[in-house]
Amino acid sequence: MNYTILIADDEPEIRTLLRLYLENENYQIIEAENGKQALELLKKEHVDLCLLDIMMPEMDGYHVLQELRKTSNIPVMILSAKDADSEKILGLNLGADDYLAKPFNPLEAVARVNSNIRRFYALGTAELSSNILTVRDLELDPEGCVLKKKWRTD
């Protein structure tokens, strides 16, 4: 299966570098140069993992992450020049799955992407949706603790 990675970073050099390495691993790549564009792409495109810079124009990565977590639990890796422990802790507490400080080794970034994809998709997390229980107009995802009501259109 081909996985799609969103690279959201305001530095074109970083996006290009990551694109080259990730495409070499057969990932499909889409790019955003600011937080607002990243959020729009996350809403309209199928994305399997997001590489997210913190310091971006229009909307920073923390706000993008907060908005994304309202509707999705895809893996998110933060790439940031902010390498203080407090920044890493904040990013992870907001819902990031990994945090990689800039400058980084692109081979390490690829290894971390592979690890997050493997953990999330290949080891069963993506299969949780098959355990959804349906009763009349209610759907319960016991693993995600989410109950949804299906609305009738007739």
PDB file of N, CA and C in Angstrom, residues 14-106:
ATOM      1  N   ILE A  14      13.799  22.216   3.245  1.00  0.00           N
ATOM      2  CA  ILE A  14      13.446  21.074   4.109  1.00  0.00           C
ATOM      3  C   ILE A  14      12.417  20.197   3.403  1.00  0.00           C
ATOM      4  N   ARG A  15      11.401  20.827   2.804  1.00  0.00           N
ATOM      5  CA  ARG A  15      10.380  20.056   2.083  1.00  0.00           C
ATOM      6  C   ARG A  15      11.011  19.255   0.947  1.00  0.00           C
ATOM      7  N   THR A  16      11.904  19.879   0.204  1.00  0.00           N
ATOM      8  CA  THR A  16      12.555  19.200  -0.927  1.00  0.00           C
ATOM      9  C   THR A  16      13.403  18.027  -0.449  1.00  0.00           C
ATOM     10  N   LEU A  17      14.203  18.246   0.596  1.00  0.00           N
ATOM     11  CA  LEU A  17      15.050  17.196   1.143  1.00  0.00           C
ATOM     12  C   LEU A  17      14.210  16.002   1.603  1.00  0.00           C
ATOM     13  N   LEU A  18      13.166  16.281   2.389  1.00  0.00           N
ATOM     14  CA  LEU A  18      12.319  15.198   2.889  1.00  0.00           C
ATOM     15  C   LEU A  18      11.592  14.495   1.746  1.00  0.00           C
ATOM     16  N   ARG A  19      11.145  15.275   0.767  1.00  0.00           N
ATOM     17  CA  ARG A  19      10.461  14.683  -0.388  1.00  0.00           C
ATOM     18  C   ARG A  19      11.372  13.665  -1.080  1.00  0.00           C
ATOM     19  N   LEU A  20      12.621  14.049  -1.333  1.00  0.00           N
ATOM     20  CA  LEU A  20      13.558  13.152  -2.022  1.00  0.00           C
ATOM     21  C   LEU A  20      13.748  11.844  -1.255  1.00  0.00           C
ATOM     22  N   TYR A  21      13.987  11.948   0.030  1.00  0.00           N
ATOM     23  CA  TYR A  21      14.231  10.751   0.836  1.00  0.00           C
ATOM     24  C   TYR A  21      12.976   9.895   0.980  1.00  0.00           C
ATOM     25  N   LEU A  22      11.835  10.524   1.172  1.00  0.00           N
ATOM     26  CA  LEU A  22      10.598   9.758   1.370  1.00  0.00           C
ATOM     27  C   LEU A  22      10.082   9.148   0.068  1.00  0.00           C
ATOM     28  N   GLU A  23      10.225   9.874  -1.035  1.00  0.00           N
ATOM     29  CA  GLU A  23       9.828   9.284  -2.319  1.00  0.00           C
ATOM     30  C   GLU A  23      10.709   8.088  -2.658  1.00  0.00           C
ATOM     31  N   ASN A  24      11.952   8.119  -2.228  1.00  0.00           N
ATOM     32  CA  ASN A  24      12.844   6.984  -2.417  1.00  0.00           C
ATOM     33  C   ASN A  24      12.345   5.744  -1.675  1.00  0.00           C
ATOM     34  N   GLU A  25      11.539   5.955  -0.639  1.00  0.00           N
ATOM     35  CA  GLU A  25      10.935   4.861   0.133  1.00  0.00           C
ATOM     36  C   GLU A  25       9.519   4.547  -0.358  1.00  0.00           C
ATOM     37  N   ASN A  26       9.149   5.111  -1.513  1.00  0.00           N
ATOM     38  CA  ASN A  26       7.852   4.883  -2.162  1.00  0.00           C
ATOM     39  C   ASN A  26       6.664   5.513  -1.450  1.00  0.00           C
ATOM     40  N   TYR A  27       6.886   6.581  -0.709  1.00  0.00           N
ATOM     41  CA  TYR A  27       5.783   7.341  -0.134  1.00  0.00           C
ATOM     42  C   TYR A  27       5.297   8.372  -1.150  1.00  0.00           C
ATOM     43  N   GLN A  28       4.007   8.650  -1.123  1.00  0.00           N
ATOM     44  CA  GLN A  28       3.436   9.746  -1.896  1.00  0.00           C
ATOM     45  C   GLN A  28       3.561  10.993  -1.023  1.00  0.00           C
ATOM     46  N   ILE A  29       3.930  12.120  -1.613  1.00  0.00           N
ATOM     47  CA  ILE A  29       4.184  13.329  -0.834  1.00  0.00           C
ATOM     48  C   ILE A  29       3.272  14.460  -1.296  1.00  0.00           C
ATOM     49  N   ILE A  30       2.685  15.150  -0.314  1.00  0.00           N
ATOM     50  CA  ILE A  30       2.034  16.429  -0.574  1.00  0.00           C
ATOM     51  C   ILE A  30       2.675  17.437   0.369  1.00  0.00           C
ATOM     52  N   GLU A  31       2.664  18.700  -0.034  1.00  0.00           N
ATOM     53  CA  GLU A  31       3.391  19.713   0.725  1.00  0.00           C
ATOM     54  C   GLU A  31       2.515  20.909   1.059  1.00  0.00           C
ATOM     55  N   ALA A  32       2.829  21.513   2.198  1.00  0.00           N
ATOM     56  CA  ALA A  32       2.205  22.768   2.609  1.00  0.00           C
ATOM     57  C   ALA A  32       3.309  23.691   3.098  1.00  0.00           C
ATOM     58  N   GLU A  33       3.198  24.983   2.762  1.00  0.00           N
ATOM     59  CA  GLU A  33       4.236  25.935   3.162  1.00  0.00           C
ATOM     60  C   GLU A  33       3.831  26.789   4.355  1.00  0.00           C
ATOM     61  N   ASN A  34       2.611  26.601   4.854  1.00  0.00           N
ATOM     62  CA  ASN A  34       2.186  27.314   6.060  1.00  0.00           C
ATOM     63  C   ASN A  34       1.128  26.481   6.779  1.00  0.00           C
ATOM     64  N   GLY A  35       0.822  26.881   7.990  1.00  0.00           N
ATOM     65  CA  GLY A  35      -0.110  26.118   8.804  1.00  0.00           C
ATOM     66  C   GLY A  35      -1.520  26.085   8.266  1.00  0.00           C
ATOM     67  N   LYS A  36      -1.978  27.193   7.727  1.00  0.00           N
ATOM     68  CA  LYS A  36      -3.342  27.255   7.186  1.00  0.00           C
ATOM     69  C   LYS A  36      -3.492  26.307   5.998  1.00  0.00           C
ATOM     70  N   GLN A  37      -2.509  26.321   5.113  1.00  0.00           N
ATOM     71  CA  GLN A  37      -2.531  25.421   3.952  1.00  0.00           C
ATOM     72  C   GLN A  37      -2.463  23.958   4.408  1.00  0.00           C
ATOM     73  N   ALA A  38      -1.670  23.681   5.430  1.00  0.00           N
ATOM     74  CA  ALA A  38      -1.571  22.318   5.960  1.00  0.00           C
ATOM     75  C   ALA A  38      -2.921  21.834   6.459  1.00  0.00           C
ATOM     76  N   LEU A  39      -3.605  22.665   7.198  1.00  0.00           N
ATOM     77  CA  LEU A  39      -4.906  22.284   7.742  1.00  0.00           C
ATOM     78  C   LEU A  39      -5.917  22.053   6.620  1.00  0.00           C
ATOM     79  N   GLU A  40      -5.892  22.888   5.589  1.00  0.00           N
ATOM     80  CA  GLU A  40      -6.793  22.705   4.447  1.00  0.00           C
ATOM     81  C   GLU A  40      -6.515  21.378   3.746  1.00  0.00           C
ATOM     82  N   LEU A  41      -5.232  21.051   3.545  1.00  0.00           N
ATOM     83  CA  LEU A  41      -4.876  19.782   2.901  1.00  0.00           C
ATOM     84  C   LEU A  41      -5.288  18.589   3.761  1.00  0.00           C
ATOM     85  N   LEU A  42      -5.121  18.704   5.063  1.00  0.00           N
ATOM     86  CA  LEU A  42      -5.514  17.619   5.965  1.00  0.00           C
ATOM     87  C   LEU A  42      -7.018  17.374   5.916  1.00  0.00           C
ATOM     88  N   LYS A  43      -7.788  18.414   5.659  1.00  0.00           N
ATOM     89  CA  LYS A  43      -9.242  18.268   5.587  1.00  0.00           C
ATOM     90  C   LYS A  43      -9.709  17.680   4.262  1.00  0.00           C
ATOM     91  N   LYS A  44      -8.995  17.976   3.159  1.00  0.00           N
ATOM     92  CA  LYS A  44      -9.513  17.543   1.859  1.00  0.00           C
ATOM     93  C   LYS A  44      -8.749  16.375   1.227  1.00  0.00           C
ATOM     94  N   GLU A  45      -7.552  16.075   1.696  1.00  0.00           N
ATOM     95  CA  GLU A  45      -6.748  14.989   1.130  1.00  0.00           C
ATOM     96  C   GLU A  45      -6.660  13.837   2.126  1.00  0.00           C
ATOM     97  N   HIS A  46      -6.457  12.641   1.581  1.00  0.00           N
ATOM     98  CA  HIS A  46      -6.187  11.498   2.455  1.00  0.00           C
ATOM     99  C   HIS A  46      -4.702  11.547   2.826  1.00  0.00           C
ATOM    100  N   VAL A  47      -4.418  11.686   4.104  1.00  0.00           N
ATOM    101  CA  VAL A  47      -3.039  11.767   4.598  1.00  0.00           C
ATOM    102  C   VAL A  47      -2.852  10.667   5.636  1.00  0.00           C
ATOM    103  N   ASP A  48      -1.769   9.910   5.485  1.00  0.00           N
ATOM    104  CA  ASP A  48      -1.491   8.814   6.418  1.00  0.00           C
ATOM    105  C   ASP A  48      -0.575   9.228   7.558  1.00  0.00           C
ATOM    106  N   LEU A  49       0.257  10.254   7.331  1.00  0.00           N
ATOM    107  CA  LEU A  49       1.167  10.748   8.361  1.00  0.00           C
ATOM    108  C   LEU A  49       1.504  12.186   8.018  1.00  0.00           C
ATOM    109  N   CYS A  50       1.662  13.002   9.048  1.00  0.00           N
ATOM    110  CA  CYS A  50       1.980  14.416   8.847  1.00  0.00           C
ATOM    111  C   CYS A  50       3.304  14.754   9.518  1.00  0.00           C
ATOM    112  N   LEU A  51       4.205  15.363   8.736  1.00  0.00           N
ATOM    113  CA  LEU A  51       5.435  15.936   9.266  1.00  0.00           C
ATOM    114  C   LEU A  51       5.162  17.423   9.428  1.00  0.00           C
ATOM    115  N   LEU A  52       5.211  17.918  10.645  1.00  0.00           N
ATOM    116  CA  LEU A  52       4.687  19.236  10.947  1.00  0.00           C
ATOM    117  C   LEU A  52       5.720  20.120  11.632  1.00  0.00           C
ATOM    118  N   ASP A  53       6.045  21.237  10.978  1.00  0.00           N
ATOM    119  CA  ASP A  53       6.921  22.239  11.571  1.00  0.00           C
ATOM    120  C   ASP A  53       6.102  23.064  12.564  1.00  0.00           C
ATOM    121  N   ILE A  54       6.732  23.583  13.584  1.00  0.00           N
ATOM    122  CA  ILE A  54       6.034  24.407  14.571  1.00  0.00           C
ATOM    123  C   ILE A  54       5.964  25.863  14.133  1.00  0.00           C
ATOM    124  N   MET A  55       7.080  26.429  13.758  1.00  0.00           N
ATOM    125  CA  MET A  55       7.131  27.857  13.440  1.00  0.00           C
ATOM    126  C   MET A  55       6.846  28.088  11.954  1.00  0.00           C
ATOM    127  N   MET A  56       5.548  28.234  11.652  1.00  0.00           N
ATOM    128  CA  MET A  56       5.120  28.493  10.278  1.00  0.00           C
ATOM    129  C   MET A  56       4.234  29.739  10.265  1.00  0.00           C
ATOM    130  N   PRO A  57       4.185  30.417   9.125  1.00  0.00           N
ATOM    131  CA  PRO A  57       3.300  31.581   9.027  1.00  0.00           C
ATOM    132  C   PRO A  57       1.828  31.177   8.973  1.00  0.00           C
ATOM    133  N   GLU A  58       0.978  32.147   9.247  1.00  0.00           N
ATOM    134  CA  GLU A  58      -0.482  32.057   9.185  1.00  0.00           C
ATOM    135  C   GLU A  58      -1.097  31.216  10.293  1.00  0.00           C
ATOM    136  N   MET A  59      -0.508  30.087  10.627  1.00  0.00           N
ATOM    137  CA  MET A  59      -0.965  29.266  11.751  1.00  0.00           C
ATOM    138  C   MET A  59       0.203  28.376  12.154  1.00  0.00           C
ATOM    139  N   ASP A  60       0.571  28.406  13.426  1.00  0.00           N
ATOM    140  CA  ASP A  60       1.719  27.599  13.824  1.00  0.00           C
ATOM    141  C   ASP A  60       1.332  26.121  13.933  1.00  0.00           C
ATOM    142  N   GLY A  61       2.350  25.290  13.993  1.00  0.00           N
ATOM    143  CA  GLY A  61       2.128  23.850  14.021  1.00  0.00           C
ATOM    144  C   GLY A  61       1.355  23.360  15.227  1.00  0.00           C
ATOM    145  N   TYR A  62       1.497  24.019  16.365  1.00  0.00           N
ATOM    146  CA  TYR A  62       0.738  23.606  17.547  1.00  0.00           C
ATOM    147  C   TYR A  62      -0.763  23.757  17.308  1.00  0.00           C
ATOM    148  N   HIS A  63      -1.164  24.869  16.676  1.00  0.00           N
ATOM    149  CA  HIS A  63      -2.585  25.077  16.395  1.00  0.00           C
ATOM    150  C   HIS A  63      -3.092  24.103  15.336  1.00  0.00           C
ATOM    151  N   VAL A  64      -2.262  23.820  14.340  1.00  0.00           N
ATOM    152  CA  VAL A  64      -2.635  22.822  13.336  1.00  0.00           C
ATOM    153  C   VAL A  64      -2.862  21.472  14.020  1.00  0.00           C
ATOM    154  N   LEU A  65      -1.951  21.093  14.901  1.00  0.00           N
ATOM    155  CA  LEU A  65      -2.051  19.828  15.617  1.00  0.00           C
ATOM    156  C   LEU A  65      -3.326  19.768  16.463  1.00  0.00           C
ATOM    157  N   GLN A  66      -3.627  20.840  17.169  1.00  0.00           N
ATOM    158  CA  GLN A  66      -4.841  20.873  17.989  1.00  0.00           C
ATOM    159  C   GLN A  66      -6.091  20.699  17.138  1.00  0.00           C
ATOM    160  N   GLU A  67      -6.148  21.365  15.994  1.00  0.00           N
ATOM    161  CA  GLU A  67      -7.297  21.242  15.102  1.00  0.00           C
ATOM    162  C   GLU A  67      -7.379  19.840  14.509  1.00  0.00           C
ATOM    163  N   LEU A  68      -6.248  19.290  14.098  1.00  0.00           N
ATOM    164  CA  LEU A  68      -6.225  17.951  13.519  1.00  0.00           C
ATOM    165  C   LEU A  68      -6.726  16.917  14.515  1.00  0.00           C
ATOM    166  N   ARG A  69      -6.315  17.034  15.761  1.00  0.00           N
ATOM    167  CA  ARG A  69      -6.683  16.044  16.771  1.00  0.00           C
ATOM    168  C   ARG A  69      -8.180  16.057  17.109  1.00  0.00           C
ATOM    169  N   LYS A  70      -8.885  17.073  16.694  1.00  0.00           N
ATOM    170  CA  LYS A  70     -10.337  17.095  16.909  1.00  0.00           C
ATOM    171  C   LYS A  70     -11.042  16.071  16.027  1.00  0.00           C
ATOM    172  N   THR A  71     -10.410  15.685  14.908  1.00  0.00           N
ATOM    173  CA  THR A  71     -11.077  14.802  13.956  1.00  0.00           C
ATOM    174  C   THR A  71     -10.249  13.591  13.523  1.00  0.00           C
ATOM    175  N   SER A  72      -8.970  13.552  13.842  1.00  0.00           N
ATOM    176  CA  SER A  72      -8.118  12.491  13.318  1.00  0.00           C
ATOM    177  C   SER A  72      -7.048  12.075  14.317  1.00  0.00           C
ATOM    178  N   ASN A  73      -6.667  10.807  14.222  1.00  0.00           N
ATOM    179  CA  ASN A  73      -5.575  10.330  15.070  1.00  0.00           C
ATOM    180  C   ASN A  73      -4.405   9.812  14.237  1.00  0.00           C
ATOM    181  N   ILE A  74      -4.251  10.324  12.994  1.00  0.00           N
ATOM    182  CA  ILE A  74      -3.111   9.903  12.172  1.00  0.00           C
ATOM    183  C   ILE A  74      -1.809  10.260  12.886  1.00  0.00           C
ATOM    184  N   PRO A  75      -0.746   9.526  12.600  1.00  0.00           N
ATOM    185  CA  PRO A  75       0.538   9.865  13.216  1.00  0.00           C
ATOM    186  C   PRO A  75       1.009  11.258  12.787  1.00  0.00           C
ATOM    187  N   VAL A  76       1.515  12.011  13.761  1.00  0.00           N
ATOM    188  CA  VAL A  76       2.066  13.340  13.508  1.00  0.00           C
ATOM    189  C   VAL A  76       3.450  13.395  14.113  1.00  0.00           C
ATOM    190  N   MET A  77       4.414  13.776  13.266  1.00  0.00           N
ATOM    191  CA  MET A  77       5.784  13.982  13.725  1.00  0.00           C
ATOM    192  C   MET A  77       6.086  15.465  13.639  1.00  0.00           C
ATOM    193  N   ILE A  78       6.508  16.032  14.733  1.00  0.00           N
ATOM    194  CA  ILE A  78       6.897  17.437  14.733  1.00  0.00           C
ATOM    195  C   ILE A  78       8.370  17.537  14.341  1.00  0.00           C
ATOM    196  N   LEU A  79       8.640  18.456  13.416  1.00  0.00           N
ATOM    197  CA  LEU A  79      10.008  18.811  13.032  1.00  0.00           C
ATOM    198  C   LEU A  79      10.176  20.261  13.418  1.00  0.00           C
ATOM    199  N   SER A  80      11.081  20.560  14.321  1.00  0.00           N
ATOM    200  CA  SER A  80      11.168  21.931  14.794  1.00  0.00           C
ATOM    201  C   SER A  80      12.576  22.324  15.197  1.00  0.00           C
ATOM    202  N   ALA A  81      12.878  23.599  14.988  1.00  0.00           N
ATOM    203  CA  ALA A  81      14.144  24.157  15.470  1.00  0.00           C
ATOM    204  C   ALA A  81      14.087  24.370  16.982  1.00  0.00           C
ATOM    205  N   LYS A  82      12.888  24.328  17.535  1.00  0.00           N
ATOM    206  CA  LYS A  82      12.734  24.454  18.991  1.00  0.00           C
ATOM    207  C   LYS A  82      13.082  23.106  19.610  1.00  0.00           C
ATOM    208  N   ASP A  83      14.241  23.068  20.270  1.00  0.00           N
ATOM    209  CA  ASP A  83      14.686  21.784  20.807  1.00  0.00           C
ATOM    210  C   ASP A  83      14.706  21.727  22.329  1.00  0.00           C
ATOM    211  N   ALA A  84      14.114  22.715  22.971  1.00  0.00           N
ATOM    212  CA  ALA A  84      14.045  22.697  24.436  1.00  0.00           C
ATOM    213  C   ALA A  84      13.086  21.585  24.883  1.00  0.00           C
ATOM    214  N   ASP A  85      13.390  20.991  26.026  1.00  0.00           N
ATOM    215  CA  ASP A  85      12.536  19.928  26.548  1.00  0.00           C
ATOM    216  C   ASP A  85      11.091  20.388  26.702  1.00  0.00           C
ATOM    217  N   SER A  86      10.892  21.628  27.130  1.00  0.00           N
ATOM    218  CA  SER A  86       9.526  22.127  27.329  1.00  0.00           C
ATOM    219  C   SER A  86       8.750  22.148  26.016  1.00  0.00           C
ATOM    220  N   GLU A  87       9.409  22.451  24.891  1.00  0.00           N
ATOM    221  CA  GLU A  87       8.749  22.456  23.584  1.00  0.00           C
ATOM    222  C   GLU A  87       8.387  21.033  23.159  1.00  0.00           C
ATOM    223  N   LYS A  88       9.301  20.102  23.390  1.00  0.00           N
ATOM    224  CA  LYS A  88       9.033  18.702  23.054  1.00  0.00           C
ATOM    225  C   LYS A  88       7.867  18.172  23.870  1.00  0.00           C
ATOM    226  N   ILE A  89       7.873  18.481  25.153  1.00  0.00           N
ATOM    227  CA  ILE A  89       6.798  18.019  26.039  1.00  0.00           C
ATOM    228  C   ILE A  89       5.467  18.616  25.610  1.00  0.00           C
ATOM    229  N   LEU A  90       5.452  19.903  25.273  1.00  0.00           N
ATOM    230  CA  LEU A  90       4.217  20.550  24.812  1.00  0.00           C
ATOM    231  C   LEU A  90       3.699  19.860  23.554  1.00  0.00           C
ATOM    232  N   GLY A  91       4.562  19.646  22.570  1.00  0.00           N
ATOM    233  CA  GLY A  91       4.145  19.008  21.322  1.00  0.00           C
ATOM    234  C   GLY A  91       3.587  17.616  21.544  1.00  0.00           C
ATOM    235  N   LEU A  92       4.265  16.838  22.363  1.00  0.00           N
ATOM    236  CA  LEU A  92       3.790  15.484  22.643  1.00  0.00           C
ATOM    237  C   LEU A  92       2.490  15.501  23.430  1.00  0.00           C
ATOM    238  N   ASN A  93       2.359  16.417  24.365  1.00  0.00           N
ATOM    239  CA  ASN A  93       1.120  16.519  25.143  1.00  0.00           C
ATOM    240  C   ASN A  93      -0.062  17.004  24.309  1.00  0.00           C
ATOM    241  N   LEU A  94       0.208  17.760  23.246  1.00  0.00           N
ATOM    242  CA  LEU A  94      -0.861  18.225  22.366  1.00  0.00           C
ATOM    243  C   LEU A  94      -1.311  17.131  21.388  1.00  0.00           C
ATOM    244  N   GLY A  95      -0.561  16.022  21.336  1.00  0.00           N
ATOM    245  CA  GLY A  95      -0.994  14.910  20.501  1.00  0.00           C
ATOM    246  C   GLY A  95      -0.012  14.448  19.450  1.00  0.00           C
ATOM    247  N   ALA A  96       1.190  15.011  19.420  1.00  0.00           N
ATOM    248  CA  ALA A  96       2.190  14.528  18.462  1.00  0.00           C
ATOM    249  C   ALA A  96       2.652  13.139  18.875  1.00  0.00           C
ATOM    250  N   ASP A  97       3.039  12.355  17.880  1.00  0.00           N
ATOM    251  CA  ASP A  97       3.526  11.006  18.143  1.00  0.00           C
ATOM    252  C   ASP A  97       5.041  10.940  18.233  1.00  0.00           C
ATOM    253  N   ASP A  98       5.699  11.951  17.694  1.00  0.00           N
ATOM    254  CA  ASP A  98       7.162  11.971  17.676  1.00  0.00           C
ATOM    255  C   ASP A  98       7.608  13.418  17.528  1.00  0.00           C
ATOM    256  N   TYR A  99       8.837  13.698  17.910  1.00  0.00           N
ATOM    257  CA  TYR A  99       9.383  15.059  17.850  1.00  0.00           C
ATOM    258  C   TYR A  99      10.832  14.951  17.413  1.00  0.00           C
ATOM    259  N   LEU A 100      11.167  15.614  16.326  1.00  0.00           N
ATOM    260  CA  LEU A 100      12.517  15.582  15.792  1.00  0.00           C
ATOM    261  C   LEU A 100      13.024  17.005  15.669  1.00  0.00           C
ATOM    262  N   ALA A 101      14.125  17.307  16.364  1.00  0.00           N
ATOM    263  CA  ALA A 101      14.672  18.666  16.369  1.00  0.00           C
ATOM    264  C   ALA A 101      15.537  18.901  15.123  1.00  0.00           C
ATOM    265  N   LYS A 102      15.425  20.121  14.583  1.00  0.00           N
ATOM    266  CA  LYS A 102      16.266  20.548  13.454  1.00  0.00           C
ATOM    267  C   LYS A 102      17.578  21.077  14.016  1.00  0.00           C
ATOM    268  N   PRO A 103      18.685  20.907  13.336  1.00  0.00           N
ATOM    269  CA  PRO A 103      18.833  20.127  12.115  1.00  0.00           C
ATOM    270  C   PRO A 103      18.759  18.640  12.438  1.00  0.00           C
ATOM    271  N   PHE A 104      18.267  17.861  11.473  1.00  0.00           N
ATOM    272  CA  PHE A 104      18.112  16.427  11.685  1.00  0.00           C
ATOM    273  C   PHE A 104      18.765  15.671  10.539  1.00  0.00           C
ATOM    274  N   ASN A 105      19.048  14.427  10.783  1.00  0.00           N
ATOM    275  CA  ASN A 105      19.574  13.538   9.759  1.00  0.00           C
ATOM    276  C   ASN A 105      18.368  13.028   8.966  1.00  0.00           C
ATOM    277  N   PRO A 106      18.322  13.241   7.641  1.00  0.00           N
ATOM    278  CA  PRO A 106      17.155  12.802   6.871  1.00  0.00           C
ATOM    279  C   PRO A 106      16.934  11.292   6.933  1.00  0.00           C
TER     280      PRO A 106
END
